């Protein structure tokens, strides 16, 4: 049985060792080029307090650590699906975990930030994050998986100061819907009661929670944020993210006086002003007592826009961020954590694991339109029916056909030949999700697309197998080379 006091003290012991970083950026190594970005910032007299680096090759991360020796670094992980009930026994997960620890060591990272989200569940693969099921059982599984990852980091981390990176769990964005039986703040309170992790609060993600739950028709955004923060375990928030939001594809802007825009998480897009108003409200909250850092999340954004936004944000917020980071817990101020249900404190039973496995299988089938929307955790989704419909009929097809590799650009010959035979590419979406498939290697959406498209083409037109195989080989080669070229270009930057 896990004692919540012990968990709280364990977190306190860990957070005390993480120094305040102030304002910084959460970035990708290649997109945009990290060294060009840092140079552009320096030309404007700006030096980020820290950089949080998205997963890349270990070689690339090692070079970043060497080249930017004067900037503290943190790590934004990807592909550890800690929401899933099967991961402790999965050899792929263990392999990914080993790689992640190596990458944390390469960066000498302060923490591991990972979204509480999924791109693969029950044998179905997606291109972008889906939120977890917000249920007590799901929280219990997440907490257990985080504890396992933290133990691996404690055992194998090799930071020069002898400390281990801290697991930070990021509240994910909603892309038009969320399913569950408990409010989102309660879910994170259950997780933090059972795992000594910190949290990342992404302000744009918080906006999507307002937009895609029924609450936005009932209360103002300001009141929503106030009520959310009163329940969310804000005392565990170590980092805040702020990133762009934008409408996806066909979704238009609202006409005057109408509903809120259908924005979703979009790191390349400008940061809407409303997020800075929300940031002020969060920074001023008395329960924000563990804050160490605030980052603009700017992967895939043009460098000029990043520099402008960063300069403005530093000018407006650096004092407020300093004040928030200096805030300490005052006795009696924090909301008393009521003891979580006993089930959350105990190891996950096999029957519960099976239950959650079934829940996630149904989750995948419901959002793909393969199963009826029934069950307690889907009640709000039913009331907000248009959100799930938009996800299924517009967002998912775009993801499979265009996102992370446009099929007509990847396979020009095969797509032409299929069109001549009257095979519509949209059929590939149904093919992709036709049945669950066991996962055989680490998640890589681009490589998955190549593999699945080959199978699709050879099923529809067996005589095309040789030609489509050639296109697949070329794509895999180009992909491997692109990673290597990226690394050698970084080498040239570094030695310039
Ligand atoms: Fe984020």
XYZ file of C-alpha atoms and ligand atoms in Angstrom:
497
model
C 0.000 0.000 0.000
C 1.375 3.388 -0.973
C 1.228 6.084 1.690
C 0.235 9.463 0.153
C 2.417 11.268 2.739
C 5.405 9.253 1.622
C 4.656 10.086 -2.022
C 4.360 13.790 -1.198
C 7.649 13.772 0.694
C 9.336 11.853 -2.105
C 8.212 14.537 -4.560
C 9.412 17.298 -2.195
C 12.810 15.641 -1.897
C 13.131 15.486 -5.681
C 11.834 18.959 -6.508
C 14.182 20.604 -3.994
C 17.094 19.439 -6.134
C 15.803 21.101 -9.304
C 16.915 24.740 -9.544
C 14.651 27.438 -10.975
C 15.171 27.789 -14.734
C 12.972 30.776 -15.489
C 11.696 31.292 -19.013
C 12.808 29.169 -21.922
C 11.716 27.301 -25.018
C 10.512 23.793 -25.772
C 12.030 22.963 -29.157
C 12.799 20.359 -31.783
C 16.396 19.758 -32.904
C 15.657 20.066 -36.622
C 12.390 21.944 -37.073
C 13.298 24.741 -37.034
C 17.077 24.255 -36.897
C 17.947 24.637 -33.229
C 21.318 26.318 -33.736
C 19.898 28.865 -36.158
C 17.190 29.617 -33.634
C 19.633 30.094 -30.750
C 21.780 32.356 -32.952
C 18.754 34.460 -33.953
C 17.781 34.828 -30.302
C 21.316 35.857 -29.374
C 21.344 38.472 -32.128
C 18.318 39.993 -30.381
C 20.151 39.880 -27.055
C 18.041 36.951 -25.811
C 19.346 33.822 -24.170
C 16.726 31.230 -23.126
C 16.927 30.309 -19.448
C 16.719 26.672 -20.521
C 15.731 24.539 -23.499
C 13.448 21.523 -23.431
C 14.419 19.294 -26.362
C 12.016 16.964 -28.135
C 13.082 13.357 -28.706
C 15.587 12.978 -31.572
C 18.448 10.585 -32.277
C 20.807 10.097 -29.350
C 23.702 11.314 -31.507
C 21.854 14.551 -32.257
C 21.020 15.122 -28.595
C 24.618 14.506 -27.566
C 25.753 17.130 -30.059
C 23.196 19.616 -28.741
C 24.520 19.096 -25.207
C 28.097 19.702 -26.373
C 27.300 22.717 -28.549
C 25.055 24.518 -26.056
C 27.142 23.891 -22.973
C 25.989 27.126 -21.285
C 22.239 26.362 -21.449
C 20.474 23.956 -19.042
C 18.549 21.280 -20.942
C 15.452 19.220 -20.311
C 13.865 16.441 -22.352
C 10.443 16.127 -23.963
C 9.936 12.398 -24.406
C 7.648 10.659 -26.872
C 6.359 7.159 -27.479
C 6.204 5.825 -23.910
C 2.508 5.073 -23.757
C 2.261 5.139 -19.966
C -1.521 5.291 -20.106
C -1.696 1.731 -21.372
C -2.270 -1.298 -19.113
C 0.136 -3.621 -20.941
C 3.324 -1.607 -20.924
C 5.104 -3.146 -17.914
C 5.229 -6.508 -19.701
C 5.976 -5.140 -23.159
C 9.496 -5.746 -24.520
C 9.014 -2.751 -26.856
C 8.253 -0.521 -23.889
C 11.313 -1.758 -22.024
C 13.457 -1.097 -25.080
C 11.982 2.414 -25.480
C 12.560 3.049 -21.796
C 16.232 2.082 -22.142
C 16.638 4.436 -25.090
C 14.888 7.232 -23.213
C 17.217 6.939 -20.211
C 20.180 7.063 -22.589
C 18.801 10.231 -24.185
C 18.169 11.828 -20.784
C 21.800 11.108 -19.919
C 23.028 12.506 -23.246
C 21.275 15.781 -22.517
C 22.071 15.763 -18.798
C 18.386 16.487 -18.567
C 16.704 18.012 -15.525
C 13.491 16.121 -16.137
C 11.508 13.887 -18.460
C 8.333 15.527 -19.679
C 5.824 13.148 -21.225
C 2.249 13.712 -22.308
C -0.419 11.750 -20.493
C -1.657 10.663 -23.908
C -1.658 7.902 -26.482
C -0.981 7.435 -30.156
C -1.338 3.660 -29.980
C -3.985 1.717 -28.094
C -5.340 -1.827 -28.290
C -3.473 -2.446 -31.547
C -4.725 0.720 -33.290
C -2.238 3.439 -34.300
C -2.912 7.167 -34.657
C -0.752 10.091 -35.749
C -1.455 12.568 -32.961
C -2.227 12.469 -29.251
C -5.467 11.147 -27.850
C -6.302 11.850 -24.212
C -6.435 8.966 -21.729
C -9.705 7.656 -20.402
C -10.350 9.897 -17.418
C -11.349 7.176 -14.933
C -9.998 6.120 -11.499
C -8.706 2.817 -12.897
C -6.885 4.609 -15.685
C -5.291 6.981 -13.118
C -4.159 3.990 -11.090
C -2.454 2.425 -14.119
C -0.805 5.711 -15.127
C 0.569 6.201 -11.592
C 1.963 2.655 -11.517
C 3.630 3.063 -14.909
C 5.142 6.419 -13.924
C 6.549 4.892 -10.733
C 8.199 2.190 -12.845
C 9.744 4.748 -15.239
C 10.953 6.889 -12.320
C 12.627 3.837 -10.766
C 14.429 3.139 -14.051
C 15.628 6.758 -14.150
C 16.744 6.567 -10.511
C 18.760 3.418 -11.229
C 20.345 4.390 -14.510
C 20.611 8.153 -14.637
C 24.050 9.640 -14.955
C 23.672 13.340 -14.256
C 26.920 14.990 -13.212
C 25.372 16.234 -9.942
C 24.216 12.725 -8.996
C 20.485 13.548 -9.132
C 17.967 11.665 -11.262
C 15.657 13.441 -13.715
C 12.112 13.875 -12.435
C 9.110 12.486 -14.306
C 6.768 15.324 -15.319
C 3.365 14.349 -16.632
C 1.796 16.801 -19.080
C -1.958 17.244 -19.276
C -2.694 16.558 -22.954
C -4.775 18.628 -25.385
C -8.280 17.645 -26.388
C -8.891 17.250 -30.084
C -12.678 17.830 -30.048
C -13.598 15.394 -27.237
C -12.683 13.692 -23.948
C -14.109 10.517 -22.400
C -14.214 9.633 -18.725
C -16.150 9.355 -15.518
C -14.238 11.855 -13.365
C -13.258 15.501 -13.924
C -9.778 15.978 -15.395
C -8.367 17.746 -12.279
C -9.490 14.772 -10.140
C -7.703 12.377 -12.472
C -4.388 14.202 -12.034
C -4.952 14.436 -8.266
C -5.349 10.647 -8.155
C -2.158 10.176 -10.183
C -0.077 12.516 -8.025
C -1.410 10.899 -4.845
C 0.156 7.611 -5.972
C 3.274 8.662 -7.912
C 5.962 11.183 -6.899
C 5.815 12.927 -10.261
C 5.596 16.598 -11.170
C 3.193 18.007 -13.744
C 3.347 20.203 -16.814
C 0.403 22.520 -17.281
C 0.040 23.538 -20.907
C -2.097 26.666 -21.131
C -3.300 25.918 -24.670
C -4.257 22.393 -23.641
C -6.233 23.920 -20.784
C -8.063 26.113 -23.286
C -9.024 22.993 -25.293
C -10.411 21.407 -22.113
C -12.685 24.437 -21.732
C -13.666 24.333 -25.394
C -14.341 20.618 -25.773
C -16.228 19.892 -22.575
C -19.766 21.131 -22.042
C -18.546 23.771 -19.609
C -17.795 26.473 -22.198
C -21.500 27.042 -22.750
C -22.140 27.416 -19.023
C -19.420 29.643 -17.531
C -16.821 32.193 -18.612
C -13.257 31.137 -19.417
C -11.946 33.058 -16.396
C -14.323 31.275 -14.052
C -13.511 27.923 -15.658
C -9.776 28.473 -15.115
C -10.384 29.515 -11.496
C -12.512 26.446 -10.774
C -10.129 24.118 -12.613
C -7.083 25.398 -10.709
C -8.879 25.054 -7.374
C -9.189 21.297 -7.986
C -6.081 20.523 -10.065
C -2.957 19.516 -8.069
C -1.307 22.837 -8.900
C 1.274 22.312 -6.146
C 2.835 19.635 -8.380
C 3.166 21.849 -11.461
C 6.874 22.195 -12.202
C 6.690 23.553 -15.732
C 4.192 25.581 -17.730
C 3.936 25.389 -21.519
C 2.413 27.977 -23.820
C 1.967 27.123 -27.512
C -0.074 28.061 -30.556
C -3.646 27.045 -31.303
C -5.338 26.972 -34.694
C -8.334 25.629 -36.548
C -7.703 22.409 -38.388
C -8.337 22.020 -42.102
C -11.949 22.738 -42.942
C -12.946 24.203 -39.552
C -13.605 27.906 -40.061
C -13.252 30.841 -37.685
C -16.454 31.714 -35.792
C -18.655 34.413 -37.181
C -19.223 37.505 -35.017
C -20.742 36.762 -31.620
C -20.950 33.029 -32.287
C -19.356 30.034 -30.618
C -15.697 29.857 -29.730
C -13.354 28.843 -32.563
C -12.640 25.133 -32.965
C -8.967 25.579 -32.153
C -6.751 22.603 -31.466
C -3.129 22.328 -30.353
C -0.932 23.707 -33.195
C 2.680 24.460 -32.351
C 3.442 26.156 -35.682
C 0.623 28.672 -35.213
C 0.850 32.025 -33.391
C 0.009 32.006 -29.680
C -3.445 33.596 -29.214
C -3.514 36.526 -26.778
C -6.145 34.837 -24.640
C -3.548 32.262 -23.556
C -1.426 35.016 -22.007
C -4.431 36.223 -20.026
C -4.869 32.650 -18.773
C -1.120 32.450 -18.015
C -1.423 35.528 -15.763
C -4.266 33.881 -13.884
C -2.252 30.668 -13.396
C 0.960 32.426 -12.327
C -0.905 34.449 -9.703
C -2.415 31.361 -8.049
C -1.183 30.809 -4.461
C -1.026 27.010 -4.889
C 1.585 27.238 -7.644
C 4.472 26.519 -5.273
C 6.768 24.120 -7.195
C 7.179 26.040 -10.430
C 10.641 25.897 -11.949
C 10.147 26.919 -15.561
C 7.872 28.418 -18.209
C 8.437 27.560 -21.874
C 6.968 28.623 -25.154
C 6.587 25.387 -27.115
C 7.772 26.304 -30.590
C 8.690 23.226 -32.613
C 7.782 23.608 -36.322
C 7.279 27.394 -35.944
C 9.129 29.926 -38.158
C 12.218 31.345 -36.390
C 11.187 35.009 -36.818
C 7.848 34.332 -35.129
C 9.550 32.480 -32.264
C 11.974 35.362 -31.655
C 9.156 37.942 -31.667
C 6.900 35.938 -29.384
C 9.709 35.062 -27.006
C 10.913 38.672 -26.755
C 7.398 39.888 -26.002
C 6.670 37.144 -23.484
C 9.919 37.687 -21.594
C 9.190 41.427 -21.445
C 5.704 40.883 -20.086
C 6.160 37.858 -17.827
C 9.707 37.499 -16.501
C 8.916 39.299 -13.237
C 5.681 37.350 -12.703
C 7.502 34.087 -13.409
C 10.254 35.004 -10.921
C 7.633 35.782 -8.285
C 5.803 32.512 -8.909
C 9.037 30.497 -8.737
C 9.894 32.138 -5.394
C 6.524 31.192 -3.884
C 6.646 28.638 -1.102
C 3.955 26.478 0.424
C 2.395 28.137 3.423
C 1.053 25.706 5.989
C -2.630 25.061 5.604
C -2.969 26.847 2.299
C -2.985 23.822 0.052
C -6.180 21.970 -0.543
C -6.089 18.940 1.714
C -5.672 15.928 -0.532
C -8.413 13.590 0.401
C -7.159 10.037 0.441
C -7.654 8.415 -2.917
C -9.779 5.294 -3.084
C -7.905 2.288 -1.779
C -7.810 0.815 -5.253
C -5.533 3.642 -6.407
C -2.957 2.798 -3.770
C -2.649 -0.875 -4.500
C -0.838 -2.712 -7.286
C -3.048 -3.097 -10.343
C -4.856 -6.430 -10.311
C -4.789 -8.553 -13.452
C -8.572 -8.317 -13.730
C -8.366 -4.504 -13.602
C -5.652 -4.505 -16.224
C -7.904 -6.627 -18.418
C -10.800 -4.267 -17.737
C -8.750 -1.263 -18.848
C -7.518 -3.181 -21.895
C -11.166 -3.753 -22.847
C -11.990 -0.095 -22.127
C -9.239 1.093 -24.469
C -10.284 -1.348 -27.187
C -13.791 0.079 -26.963
C -12.328 3.619 -26.885
C -10.562 2.980 -30.211
C -13.609 1.349 -31.772
C -15.971 4.093 -30.621
C -13.865 6.955 -31.952
C -13.503 5.098 -35.255
C -17.249 4.557 -35.527
C -16.915 0.775 -35.232
C -18.848 0.446 -31.964
C -21.905 2.237 -30.565
C -21.214 5.116 -28.175
C -22.450 3.679 -24.911
C -21.189 3.581 -21.332
C -20.806 6.048 -18.511
C -17.464 7.449 -19.674
C -19.000 8.454 -23.007
C -22.008 10.405 -21.671
C -20.508 13.855 -22.196
C -19.189 12.857 -25.620
C -22.733 11.887 -26.597
C -24.025 15.287 -25.471
C -21.252 17.012 -27.459
C -21.740 14.642 -30.404
C -20.446 16.992 -33.084
C -16.923 16.942 -31.609
C -16.439 13.209 -32.000
C -18.029 13.282 -35.442
C -15.588 15.974 -36.553
C -12.702 13.909 -35.182
C -13.810 10.745 -36.972
C -14.962 12.120 -40.297
C -12.482 14.927 -40.875
C -9.493 14.804 -38.522
C -8.645 11.084 -38.676
C -8.789 10.770 -42.503
C -6.518 13.821 -42.800
C -4.097 12.261 -40.340
C -3.862 8.981 -42.255
C -3.771 10.493 -45.754
C -1.755 13.689 -45.251
C -0.328 14.297 -41.773
C 3.266 13.229 -41.113
C 3.716 12.270 -44.784
C 1.297 13.002 -47.617
C 0.589 9.728 -49.447
C 0.506 11.279 -52.921
C 3.910 12.848 -52.312
C 5.321 9.699 -50.728
C 4.013 7.278 -53.368
C 3.415 9.239 -56.608
C 3.564 6.177 -58.892
C 1.435 3.904 -56.767
C -1.186 6.617 -56.187
C -1.408 7.311 -59.929
C -1.739 3.614 -60.731
C -4.402 3.124 -58.050
C -6.379 6.092 -59.419
C -6.251 4.564 -62.905
C -7.770 1.395 -61.475
C -10.506 3.341 -59.736
C -9.173 2.713 -56.214
C -9.895 5.728 -54.042
C -7.195 6.659 -51.521
C -9.869 7.288 -48.870
C -10.270 3.484 -48.745
C -6.844 3.387 -47.150
C -8.300 4.974 -43.992
C -10.712 2.054 -43.527
C -7.934 -0.391 -44.366
C -5.663 1.197 -41.732
C -8.235 0.737 -38.973
C -9.819 -2.486 -40.253
C -8.529 -4.598 -37.371
C -6.183 -4.243 -34.415
C -2.625 -5.350 -34.996
C 0.006 -6.419 -32.494
C 2.748 -3.833 -32.093
C 6.053 -5.152 -33.345
C 8.349 -2.154 -32.993
C 8.717 1.297 -31.471
C 6.208 3.878 -32.623
C 7.166 5.756 -35.816
C 4.197 7.077 -37.762
C 6.143 7.622 -40.998
C 7.499 4.060 -41.067
C 4.045 2.737 -40.157
C 2.557 4.562 -43.131
C 5.084 2.941 -45.455
C 4.390 -0.531 -44.067
C 0.598 -0.213 -44.145
C 0.436 1.404 -47.570
C 2.488 -1.438 -49.023
C -0.025 -3.915 -47.596
C -2.955 -1.869 -48.900
C -1.601 -1.623 -52.428
C -0.647 -5.288 -52.661
C -4.124 -6.256 -51.445
C -5.934 -4.044 -53.946
C -3.526 -4.571 -56.841
C -1.232 -7.584 -56.286
C 0.506 -6.986 -59.625
C 1.862 -3.667 -58.265
C 3.819 -5.286 -55.454
C 7.241 -4.917 -57.100
C 6.803 -1.260 -58.036
C 5.340 -0.210 -54.693
C 8.092 -2.116 -52.928
C 10.612 0.025 -54.802
C 8.889 3.206 -53.645
C 8.888 1.871 -50.076
C 12.611 1.079 -50.228
C 13.406 4.547 -51.555
C 11.349 6.192 -48.800
C 12.996 4.160 -46.039
C 16.436 4.955 -47.434
C 15.650 8.667 -47.727
C 14.255 8.673 -44.175
C 17.389 7.047 -42.760
C 19.592 9.425 -44.752
C 17.593 12.460 -43.649
C 18.331 11.582 -40.031
C 22.022 11.173 -40.827
C 22.151 14.341 -42.931
C 20.441 16.204 -40.122
C 23.157 15.028 -37.811
C 26.027 15.917 -40.121
C 24.540 19.374 -40.745
C 24.469 19.856 -37.009
C 28.092 18.796 -36.883
C 28.959 21.502 -39.440
C 26.997 24.129 -37.466
C 28.772 23.167 -34.303
C 32.265 23.437 -35.785
C 31.584 26.644 -37.705
Fe 2.961 21.128 -24.233
